Amino acid sequence: MAENPYSSSVAIFDDERVLKEDWQPDRLPEREAEIEDIRAALAPVTRGVNAHNLFVFGKTGQGKSVAIHHELNLLQEWAEEENHDLSVISISAQNQTTSYQLAGHLIKTIRGDKTKPSGIDQQSVFDMLYNELRDLEDTIIIVIDEIDTIGTSDDILYELPRARKNGNLREDQWISVIGISNDLKFIENLNPKVKSSLYDEEVEFTPYDANQLTTILERRADKAFLPGVLEDDVLPLCAAFAAQDEGSARQAIRILYKAGDLALREDAETVTEEHVRDARNILERKRVEESMRSLTTQDQVSFLAVVALEARNETPARTSEVYEQYKNIAAKIDTDILAERRIRDHLKELALQSFLESETKTGGIRGGDYHTFWVKVDLNDTIEILGEDTRIEDVVTDIKNTAQKSNTL
DNA sequence: TCTCCACAGGAAATTGGGGGTT
DNA sequence: AACCCCCAATTTCCTGTGGAGA
């Protein structure tokens, strides 16, 4: 009888769930100081007034959201026991790029509607929001995750904390706003009016170092893996990779999970350092692939212009050269040809996303500053990935042929 | 030294599309 | 059908920089 393909001869995982993205740890020993600060900001609620407005910032995977939601859960438990009227509205500003949309999203969340209001002017949307808020409990806490996506359209951040003062709430209502941001610069660039209105307290989550990441991983690994399947260096290596990058616990856990997965696939008895290295490479490649695929057409064409130059060994290339190349490619695939000013921005954006590398040089042939660009990702991979897009397929094939001739692959 | 060029990037205006109402 | 609001992408216009050449 043939062996059932689903029966595995080895076992690696004990409880795989704790490695999933949505698994929430119930304690964060590495963040005790920050949690203390959050508690101090929320504590006024228990004294019958509004919580301090709070700004929490730090890069992704630092436990910001987990810490906030953990504390809010405790606060809600307290409110239930004490019969305190408390409404916590928690939303993510992801995809809400303006105050208008964010207000709409809040209304939608409070009402439980499927659609956001639109087609009316901003003040009317705010008024609509106040109407909804007046129907909530006495103490309102609004949590806005990824608040930085609203950029400079920050009217709502000025409005909300003052809603009570401006008579937009019931007299017995108190409101406070907790903003969570991944972008450290967001706060610096905040309009001073907003800052004074919103900004009572701030808590910064600095990136975990490798040691902290290791202890975080140890707690997860204890539950996730069977005893003895992890070789000694595995956890520190996952931690080191993540620490090198952004210090993100999420990333460290992803690598660990993938490493376990790889070990399982090849029927290995243990997870080795090699598995971790492979896991990291696979994840990194996947990340690049995904963002490359999601580039807009104009970004792709701008990128391809540099790729084409690279294939001919003509990089680093300065902006004007890239732009000439861009015009050719755009004409070939029959897309709009944008102004050079715009392409400069696209190139800058691509450099920011690490597809390109750029250098600013001073004192060119005519003086002043100028930039040079070259491709930072693997040329073969790039050609393979972008070649899947039928719109630009032909151009990519051309580039590939050129590259083979010039031996740049 | 002075003027000019080629480029970077800020600011404001324009465009066009998505979502609505009347 | 005509019109309103919002907004991202883009264009247009402009200022600043600093070596080259007069």
Short mmCIF file of C-alpha atoms (C1' of nucleotides) in Angstrom, two decimals:
data_model
loop_
_atom_site.label_atom_id
_atom_site.label_comp_id
_atom_site.label_asym_id
_atom_site.label_seq_id
_atom_site.Cartn_x
_atom_site.Cartn_y
_atom_site.Cartn_z
CA MET A 1 0.00 0.00 0.00
CA ALA A 2 1.30 3.41 -0.93
CA GLU A 3 2.08 5.73 1.89
CA ASN A 4 -0.40 8.49 2.35
CA PRO A 5 1.27 11.69 1.19
CA TYR A 6 -0.18 13.58 4.16
CA SER A 7 1.42 11.35 6.73
CA SER A 8 4.74 12.80 7.72
CA SER A 9 7.46 10.75 9.28
CA VAL A 10 8.74 13.66 11.33
CA ALA A 11 7.10 16.14 13.63
CA ILE A 12 8.45 19.61 14.16
CA PHE A 13 5.58 21.74 15.40
CA ASP A 14 3.72 21.36 18.61
CA ASP A 15 1.31 24.31 18.42
CA GLU A 16 1.80 26.07 15.13
CA ARG A 17 -0.87 28.68 15.84
CA VAL A 18 1.40 30.83 17.97
CA LEU A 19 3.57 31.52 14.92
CA LYS A 20 0.70 32.89 12.85
CA GLU A 21 0.46 36.59 12.13
CA ASP A 22 -2.71 37.13 14.10
CA TRP A 23 -1.60 35.43 17.28
CA GLN A 24 -1.56 37.88 20.16
CA PRO A 25 0.78 37.27 23.06
CA ASP A 26 -0.77 37.91 26.46
CA ARG A 27 2.25 39.59 27.93
CA LEU A 28 5.09 41.75 26.73
CA PRO A 29 7.86 41.63 29.32
CA GLU A 30 10.19 43.56 27.00
CA ARG A 31 7.79 46.50 26.96
CA GLU A 32 7.04 46.98 30.62
CA ALA A 33 8.19 50.57 30.73
CA GLU A 34 6.09 51.52 27.74
CA ILE A 35 3.05 49.77 29.14
CA GLU A 36 3.46 51.69 32.36
CA ASP A 37 3.33 54.91 30.37
CA ILE A 38 0.23 53.81 28.52
CA ARG A 39 -1.47 52.94 31.80
CA ALA A 40 -0.63 56.32 33.23
CA ALA A 41 -2.24 57.96 30.20
CA LEU A 42 -5.39 55.86 30.43
CA ALA A 43 -5.74 56.04 34.21
CA PRO A 44 -7.71 59.33 34.32
CA VAL A 45 -10.67 57.39 32.92
CA THR A 46 -10.97 55.62 36.23
CA ARG A 47 -11.24 59.01 37.88
CA GLY A 48 -14.16 60.04 35.72
CA VAL A 49 -12.46 62.30 33.21
CA ASN A 50 -10.94 61.76 29.81
CA ALA A 51 -7.79 59.78 29.24
CA HIS A 52 -4.80 61.74 28.07
CA ASN A 53 -4.44 61.94 24.37
CA LEU A 54 -1.64 59.64 23.46
CA PHE A 55 0.74 59.21 20.62
CA VAL A 56 2.42 55.87 20.27
CA PHE A 57 5.11 55.53 17.69
CA GLY A 58 7.77 53.11 16.59
CA LYS A 59 8.49 50.91 13.63
CA THR A 60 6.37 47.93 12.69
CA GLY A 61 6.59 44.79 14.78
CA GLN A 62 7.49 46.53 18.03
CA GLY A 63 4.39 45.56 19.90
CA LYS A 64 2.65 48.93 19.74
CA SER A 65 -0.79 47.69 18.76
CA VAL A 66 -0.56 44.66 20.97
CA ALA A 67 0.34 46.77 23.98
CA ILE A 68 -2.41 49.31 23.39
CA HIS A 69 -5.12 46.75 22.82
CA HIS A 70 -4.00 44.72 25.77
CA GLU A 71 -4.32 47.75 28.04
CA LEU A 72 -7.63 48.80 26.55
CA ASN A 73 -9.02 45.33 27.16
CA LEU A 74 -8.03 45.59 30.79
CA LEU A 75 -9.63 49.02 30.98
CA GLN A 76 -12.82 47.71 29.47
CA GLU A 77 -12.88 44.87 31.95
CA TRP A 78 -12.52 47.39 34.72
CA ALA A 79 -15.31 49.51 33.24
CA GLU A 80 -17.63 46.54 33.14
CA GLU A 81 -16.98 45.61 36.73
CA GLU A 82 -17.42 49.17 37.91
CA ASN A 83 -20.38 49.90 35.65
CA HIS A 84 -18.50 52.73 34.04
CA ASP A 85 -19.80 53.82 30.64
CA LEU A 86 -16.94 53.46 28.23
CA SER A 87 -16.83 53.32 24.43
CA VAL A 88 -13.66 52.30 22.69
CA ILE A 89 -13.61 52.82 18.95
CA SER A 90 -10.65 51.20 17.30
CA ILE A 91 -9.89 51.67 13.65
CA SER A 92 -6.99 51.43 11.27
CA ALA A 93 -6.34 54.42 9.07
CA GLN A 94 -4.81 52.19 6.46
CA ASN A 95 -6.22 53.19 3.07
CA GLN A 96 -7.74 56.31 4.62
CA THR A 97 -5.44 58.89 3.16
CA THR A 98 -7.26 62.02 4.27
CA SER A 99 -9.17 63.38 7.23
CA TYR A 100 -12.32 63.26 5.17
CA GLN A 101 -11.97 59.56 4.54
CA LEU A 102 -10.91 58.85 8.09
CA ALA A 103 -14.00 60.62 9.43
CA GLY A 104 -16.09 58.61 6.99
CA HIS A 105 -14.42 55.43 8.15
CA LEU A 106 -15.16 56.29 11.79
CA ILE A 107 -18.81 56.91 11.00
CA LYS A 108 -19.00 53.64 9.14
CA THR A 109 -17.39 51.77 12.03
CA ILE A 110 -19.64 53.29 14.68
CA ARG A 111 -22.79 52.73 12.68
CA GLY A 112 -21.75 49.29 11.49
CA ASP A 113 -22.58 50.39 7.96
CA LYS A 114 -21.07 48.93 4.86
CA THR A 115 -20.51 52.19 3.02
CA LYS A 116 -18.85 55.43 3.92
CA PRO A 117 -20.61 58.74 3.44
CA SER A 118 -19.30 60.76 0.51
CA GLY A 119 -20.31 63.42 -1.95
CA ILE A 120 -20.80 65.94 0.82
CA ASP A 121 -18.38 68.53 2.09
CA GLN A 122 -15.96 67.87 4.90
CA GLN A 123 -17.70 69.85 7.62
CA SER A 124 -20.92 67.93 7.04
CA VAL A 125 -19.04 64.67 7.41
CA PHE A 126 -17.58 65.91 10.69
CA ASP A 127 -21.05 66.94 11.86
CA MET A 128 -22.29 63.49 10.98
CA LEU A 129 -19.46 62.04 13.03
CA TYR A 130 -20.37 64.19 16.06
CA ASN A 131 -23.92 62.95 15.83
CA GLU A 132 -22.69 59.40 16.08
CA LEU A 133 -20.34 60.24 18.93
CA ARG A 134 -23.16 61.80 20.94
CA ASP A 135 -24.92 58.45 20.90
CA LEU A 136 -21.95 56.73 22.50
CA GLU A 137 -21.13 56.32 26.18
CA ASP A 138 -19.81 58.99 28.51
CA THR A 139 -16.15 58.18 28.05
CA ILE A 140 -14.97 57.74 24.50
CA ILE A 141 -11.56 56.55 23.46
CA ILE A 142 -10.73 56.54 19.79
CA VAL A 143 -7.76 54.49 18.70
CA ILE A 144 -6.39 55.21 15.26
CA ASP A 145 -3.78 52.77 14.07
CA GLU A 146 -1.41 53.71 11.25
CA ILE A 147 -2.46 57.28 11.72
CA ASP A 148 0.42 58.50 9.58
CA THR A 149 -1.34 57.47 6.38
CA ILE A 150 -3.45 60.62 6.54
CA GLY A 151 -0.30 62.65 5.96
CA THR A 152 -0.83 66.37 6.13
CA SER A 153 -4.57 66.20 5.85
CA ASP A 154 -4.83 66.30 9.62
CA ASP A 155 -7.92 68.44 10.28
CA ILE A 156 -9.64 65.62 12.05
CA LEU A 157 -6.81 65.33 14.55
CA TYR A 158 -7.41 68.93 15.43
CA GLU A 159 -11.17 68.54 15.60
CA LEU A 160 -11.58 65.38 17.61
CA PRO A 161 -9.74 66.27 20.81
CA ARG A 162 -11.61 69.60 20.93
CA ALA A 163 -15.01 68.18 20.21
CA ARG A 164 -16.07 68.54 23.83
CA LYS A 165 -14.73 72.05 24.20
CA ASN A 166 -16.48 73.12 21.02
CA GLY A 167 -19.81 71.81 22.20
CA ASN A 168 -19.99 69.05 19.66
CA LEU A 169 -20.48 66.38 22.31
CA ARG A 170 -22.88 66.00 25.20
CA GLU A 171 -21.80 67.87 28.31
CA ASP A 172 -21.21 64.67 30.22
CA GLN A 173 -19.03 63.16 27.53
CA TRP A 174 -15.27 62.94 27.50
CA ILE A 175 -13.19 62.04 24.49
CA SER A 176 -9.59 61.18 23.92
CA VAL A 177 -7.58 60.02 20.97
CA ILE A 178 -4.82 57.46 20.82
CA GLY A 179 -2.77 57.62 17.65
CA ILE A 180 -0.43 54.85 16.61
CA SER A 181 2.18 55.63 14.01
CA ASN A 182 4.89 53.70 12.22
CA ASP A 183 6.38 56.83 10.82
CA LEU A 184 8.56 58.64 13.29
CA LYS A 185 8.66 61.73 11.17
CA PHE A 186 4.90 62.04 11.11
CA ILE A 187 4.88 63.71 14.48
CA GLU A 188 7.64 66.13 13.61
CA ASN A 189 5.77 67.22 10.50
CA LEU A 190 2.51 67.58 12.32
CA ASN A 191 0.89 70.95 12.08
CA PRO A 192 1.60 72.86 15.34
CA LYS A 193 -2.10 73.50 15.86
CA VAL A 194 -2.74 69.78 15.85
CA LYS A 195 0.20 69.11 18.05
CA SER A 196 -1.04 71.33 20.83
CA SER A 197 -4.56 70.00 20.52
CA LEU A 198 -3.76 66.32 20.37
CA TYR A 199 -0.50 65.89 22.06
CA ASP A 200 -0.57 65.14 25.76
CA GLU A 201 1.70 62.17 26.06
CA GLU A 202 3.89 60.17 23.78
CA VAL A 203 5.30 56.70 24.09
CA GLU A 204 8.07 55.57 21.85
CA PHE A 205 8.68 51.92 21.11
CA THR A 206 12.34 51.71 20.19
CA PRO A 207 13.36 48.71 18.09
CA TYR A 208 14.04 45.48 19.90
CA ASP A 209 17.67 44.48 20.04
CA ALA A 210 18.84 40.97 19.22
CA ASN A 211 18.71 39.85 22.84
CA GLN A 212 15.16 40.99 23.35
CA LEU A 213 14.13 39.37 20.10
CA THR A 214 15.73 36.15 21.26
CA THR A 215 13.74 36.08 24.48
CA ILE A 216 10.55 36.88 22.57
CA LEU A 217 11.28 34.02 20.21
CA GLU A 218 12.06 31.68 23.06
CA ARG A 219 8.62 32.16 24.57
CA ARG A 220 6.93 31.51 21.25
CA ALA A 221 9.17 28.63 20.31
CA ASP A 222 8.42 26.90 23.61
CA LYS A 223 4.82 26.57 22.60
CA ALA A 224 5.23 26.27 18.88
CA PHE A 225 7.87 23.58 18.56
CA LEU A 226 8.30 20.15 20.03
CA PRO A 227 11.10 19.94 22.59
CA GLY A 228 14.55 19.55 21.14
CA VAL A 229 13.78 20.16 17.47
CA LEU A 230 15.48 23.55 17.35
CA GLU A 231 19.23 23.53 17.13
CA ASP A 232 21.02 25.90 19.46
CA ASP A 233 21.79 28.68 17.02
CA VAL A 234 18.40 28.85 15.42
CA LEU A 235 16.68 31.40 17.65
CA PRO A 236 19.64 33.75 18.02
CA LEU A 237 20.11 33.69 14.27
CA CYS A 238 16.49 34.55 13.55
CA ALA A 239 16.79 37.34 16.09
CA ALA A 240 20.03 38.58 14.58
CA PHE A 241 18.56 38.73 11.09
CA ALA A 242 15.53 40.66 12.27
CA ALA A 243 17.60 42.97 14.45
CA GLN A 244 19.87 43.77 11.54
CA ASP A 245 16.85 44.83 9.61
CA GLU A 246 14.23 46.73 11.59
CA GLY A 247 14.22 44.99 14.92
CA SER A 248 10.78 43.67 14.15
CA ALA A 249 9.44 40.80 16.22
CA ARG A 250 7.02 40.03 13.43
CA GLN A 251 9.86 39.51 11.02
CA ALA A 252 11.82 37.35 13.46
CA ILE A 253 8.79 35.13 13.94
CA ARG A 254 8.15 34.89 10.24
CA ILE A 255 11.68 33.69 9.64
CA LEU A 256 11.40 31.16 12.44
CA TYR A 257 8.08 29.86 11.13
CA LYS A 258 9.42 29.55 7.61
CA ALA A 259 12.53 27.76 8.85
CA GLY A 260 10.36 25.24 10.67
CA ASP A 261 8.29 24.83 7.56
CA LEU A 262 11.37 24.16 5.44
CA ALA A 263 12.63 21.58 7.91
CA LEU A 264 9.29 19.84 7.83
CA ARG A 265 9.23 19.79 4.05
CA GLU A 266 12.51 18.00 3.77
CA ASP A 267 11.65 15.60 6.58
CA ALA A 268 14.47 16.89 8.72
CA GLU A 269 14.50 15.89 12.36
CA THR A 270 15.64 19.28 13.52
CA VAL A 271 15.56 22.88 12.39
CA THR A 272 19.06 24.00 11.55
CA GLU A 273 20.90 27.23 11.03
CA GLU A 274 20.83 26.45 7.34
CA HIS A 275 17.05 26.36 7.37
CA VAL A 276 17.02 29.79 8.94
CA ARG A 277 19.31 31.24 6.31
CA ASP A 278 17.22 29.74 3.53
CA ALA A 279 14.04 30.98 5.16
CA ARG A 280 15.36 34.48 5.32
CA ASN A 281 16.38 34.46 1.68
CA ILE A 282 13.05 33.12 0.57
CA LEU A 283 11.12 35.69 2.57
CA GLU A 284 13.28 38.54 1.39
CA ARG A 285 12.87 37.50 -2.21
CA LYS A 286 9.17 37.17 -1.80
CA ARG A 287 8.95 40.64 -0.36
CA VAL A 288 10.80 42.14 -3.30
CA GLU A 289 8.72 40.17 -5.78
CA GLU A 290 5.48 41.31 -4.28
CA SER A 291 6.33 44.95 -4.25
CA MET A 292 7.73 44.75 -7.77
CA ARG A 293 4.53 43.26 -9.05
CA SER A 294 2.46 45.93 -7.40
CA LEU A 295 4.29 48.83 -9.02
CA THR A 296 2.16 51.09 -11.18
CA THR A 297 2.74 51.10 -14.93
CA GLN A 298 4.61 54.39 -14.81
CA ASP A 299 6.79 53.11 -11.99
CA GLN A 300 7.52 49.97 -13.96
CA VAL A 301 8.45 51.89 -17.07
CA SER A 302 10.70 54.23 -15.09
CA PHE A 303 12.28 51.21 -13.46
CA LEU A 304 12.69 49.41 -16.78
CA ALA A 305 14.49 52.42 -18.18
CA VAL A 306 17.21 51.97 -15.60
CA VAL A 307 17.15 48.20 -16.05
CA ALA A 308 17.66 48.63 -19.78
CA LEU A 309 20.65 50.88 -19.18
CA GLU A 310 22.03 48.40 -16.69
CA ALA A 311 21.65 45.64 -19.27
CA ARG A 312 23.83 47.65 -21.62
CA ASN A 313 26.26 48.28 -18.85
CA GLU A 314 25.57 51.99 -18.94
CA THR A 315 24.91 52.52 -15.28
CA PRO A 316 25.23 54.51 -13.11
CA ALA A 317 23.18 56.71 -15.36
CA ARG A 318 22.13 60.23 -14.70
CA THR A 319 18.57 61.42 -14.75
CA SER A 320 18.58 62.81 -18.27
CA GLU A 321 19.88 59.52 -19.68
CA VAL A 322 17.27 57.57 -17.80
CA TYR A 323 14.60 59.91 -19.05
CA GLU A 324 15.61 59.41 -22.71
CA GLN A 325 15.39 55.67 -22.17
CA TYR A 326 12.07 56.07 -20.41
CA LYS A 327 10.61 57.93 -23.36
CA ASN A 328 11.60 55.12 -25.72
CA ILE A 329 10.05 52.43 -23.60
CA ALA A 330 6.89 54.37 -22.89
CA ALA A 331 6.44 54.97 -26.62
CA LYS A 332 6.92 51.26 -27.35
CA ILE A 333 4.23 50.10 -24.99
CA ASP A 334 1.97 52.95 -25.94
CA THR A 335 1.52 54.52 -22.55
CA ASP A 336 1.51 58.19 -21.66
CA ILE A 337 4.89 59.87 -21.71
CA LEU A 338 5.20 61.91 -18.58
CA ALA A 339 7.23 65.04 -17.95
CA GLU A 340 10.77 64.72 -16.74
CA ARG A 341 9.86 66.38 -13.47
CA ARG A 342 7.46 63.54 -12.78
CA ILE A 343 9.99 60.86 -13.68
CA ARG A 344 12.43 62.36 -11.21
CA ASP A 345 9.85 61.69 -8.53
CA HIS A 346 9.23 58.17 -9.76
CA LEU A 347 12.94 57.40 -9.70
CA LYS A 348 13.25 58.78 -6.21
CA GLU A 349 10.35 56.63 -5.14
CA LEU A 350 11.95 53.53 -6.67
CA ALA A 351 15.16 54.28 -4.84
CA LEU A 352 13.20 54.59 -1.62
CA GLN A 353 11.75 51.15 -2.21
CA SER A 354 15.25 49.80 -2.76
CA PHE A 355 14.72 48.78 -6.38
CA LEU A 356 17.22 51.37 -7.42
CA GLU A 357 20.26 52.79 -5.80
CA SER A 358 21.04 56.43 -6.31
CA GLU A 359 23.82 58.79 -5.53
CA THR A 360 23.76 62.56 -5.46
CA LYS A 361 26.79 64.12 -6.95
CA THR A 362 27.74 67.71 -6.88
CA GLY A 363 29.51 69.64 -9.58
CA GLY A 364 28.52 68.01 -12.85
CA ILE A 365 29.69 69.09 -16.24
CA ARG A 366 27.56 72.19 -15.89
CA GLY A 367 27.63 72.49 -12.13
CA GLY A 368 24.83 72.05 -9.62
CA ASP A 369 23.66 68.74 -8.17
CA TYR A 370 22.75 65.70 -10.18
CA HIS A 371 21.73 62.13 -9.40
CA THR A 372 22.88 58.85 -10.80
CA PHE A 373 20.89 55.64 -10.67
CA TRP A 374 21.57 51.97 -10.95
CA VAL A 375 19.65 48.77 -10.27
CA LYS A 376 19.89 47.40 -6.77
CA VAL A 377 17.98 44.13 -7.16
CA ASP A 378 18.99 41.03 -9.07
CA LEU A 379 18.71 41.59 -12.81
CA ASN A 380 17.67 38.02 -13.59
CA ASP A 381 14.89 38.06 -11.03
CA THR A 382 13.71 41.41 -12.24
CA ILE A 383 13.47 40.28 -15.82
CA GLU A 384 11.68 37.14 -14.79
CA ILE A 385 9.14 38.92 -12.61
CA LEU A 386 8.39 41.86 -14.85
CA GLY A 387 8.37 39.59 -17.89
CA GLU A 388 5.16 38.04 -16.58
CA ASP A 389 3.31 41.26 -17.27
CA THR A 390 1.94 40.96 -20.80
CA ARG A 391 1.85 44.71 -21.22
CA ILE A 392 5.59 45.09 -20.95
CA GLU A 393 6.63 41.57 -21.87
CA ASP A 394 8.16 42.56 -25.23
CA VAL A 395 10.24 45.33 -23.76
CA VAL A 396 11.51 43.00 -21.07
CA THR A 397 12.46 40.40 -23.68
CA ASP A 398 14.43 43.03 -25.58
CA ILE A 399 16.26 43.98 -22.44
CA LYS A 400 17.01 40.36 -21.74
CA ASN A 401 18.55 39.88 -25.18
CA THR A 402 20.63 42.99 -24.82
CA ALA A 403 21.82 41.84 -21.45
CA GLN A 404 22.87 38.47 -22.81
CA LYS A 405 24.82 40.13 -25.57
CA SER A 406 26.59 42.42 -23.17
CA ASN A 407 27.11 39.68 -20.62
CA THR A 408 25.52 41.67 -17.85
CA LEU A 409 23.30 38.92 -16.56
"C1'" DT B 1 34.21 88.02 -11.79
"C1'" DC B 2 30.04 87.35 -14.41
"C1'" DT B 3 26.76 84.78 -16.96
"C1'" DC B 4 24.93 80.56 -18.39
"C1'" DC B 5 23.68 75.84 -18.26
"C1'" DA B 6 21.71 71.44 -16.50
"C1'" DC B 7 19.80 69.64 -13.02
"C1'" DA B 8 17.13 69.15 -8.14
"C1'" DG B 9 13.12 69.81 -6.07
"C1'" DG B 10 9.30 73.17 -3.98
"C1'" DA B 11 4.75 75.20 -4.91
"C1'" DA B 12 0.69 75.94 -7.27
"C1'" DA B 13 -2.47 74.87 -10.92
"C1'" DT B 14 -4.66 71.46 -13.74
"C1'" DT B 15 -6.72 67.12 -14.98
"C1'" DG B 16 -9.70 63.44 -14.64
"C1'" DG B 17 -12.08 59.93 -12.19
"C1'" DG B 18 -14.82 58.10 -8.33
"C1'" DG B 19 -18.52 58.93 -5.36
"C1'" DG B 20 -22.43 61.30 -4.66
"C1'" DT B 21 -27.17 64.66 -5.13
"C1'" DT B 22 -30.93 67.18 -7.52
"C1'" DA C 1 -28.45 65.19 -17.49
"C1'" DA C 2 -26.08 68.53 -14.91
"C1'" DC C 3 -23.64 69.46 -11.16
"C1'" DC C 4 -21.04 69.03 -6.53
"C1'" DC C 5 -17.19 67.34 -3.57
"C1'" DC C 6 -12.80 65.11 -2.88
"C1'" DC C 7 -8.33 63.62 -4.28
"C1'" DA C 8 -4.24 61.37 -6.56
"C1'" DA C 9 -1.39 62.09 -10.29
"C1'" DT C 10 0.64 65.13 -13.20
"C1'" DT C 11 2.09 69.48 -15.40
"C1'" DT C 12 3.72 74.03 -15.19
"C1'" DC C 13 6.42 77.36 -13.30
"C1'" DC C 14 9.96 78.64 -10.61
"C1'" DT C 15 14.16 79.19 -7.49
"C1'" DG C 16 18.65 77.53 -6.11
"C1'" DT C 17 23.17 75.54 -6.95
"C1'" DG C 18 27.92 75.60 -8.65
"C1'" DG C 19 31.38 74.52 -12.34
"C1'" DA C 20 32.42 76.04 -17.24
"C1'" DG C 21 33.63 79.35 -20.25
"C1'" DA C 22 33.95 84.27 -21.49
#
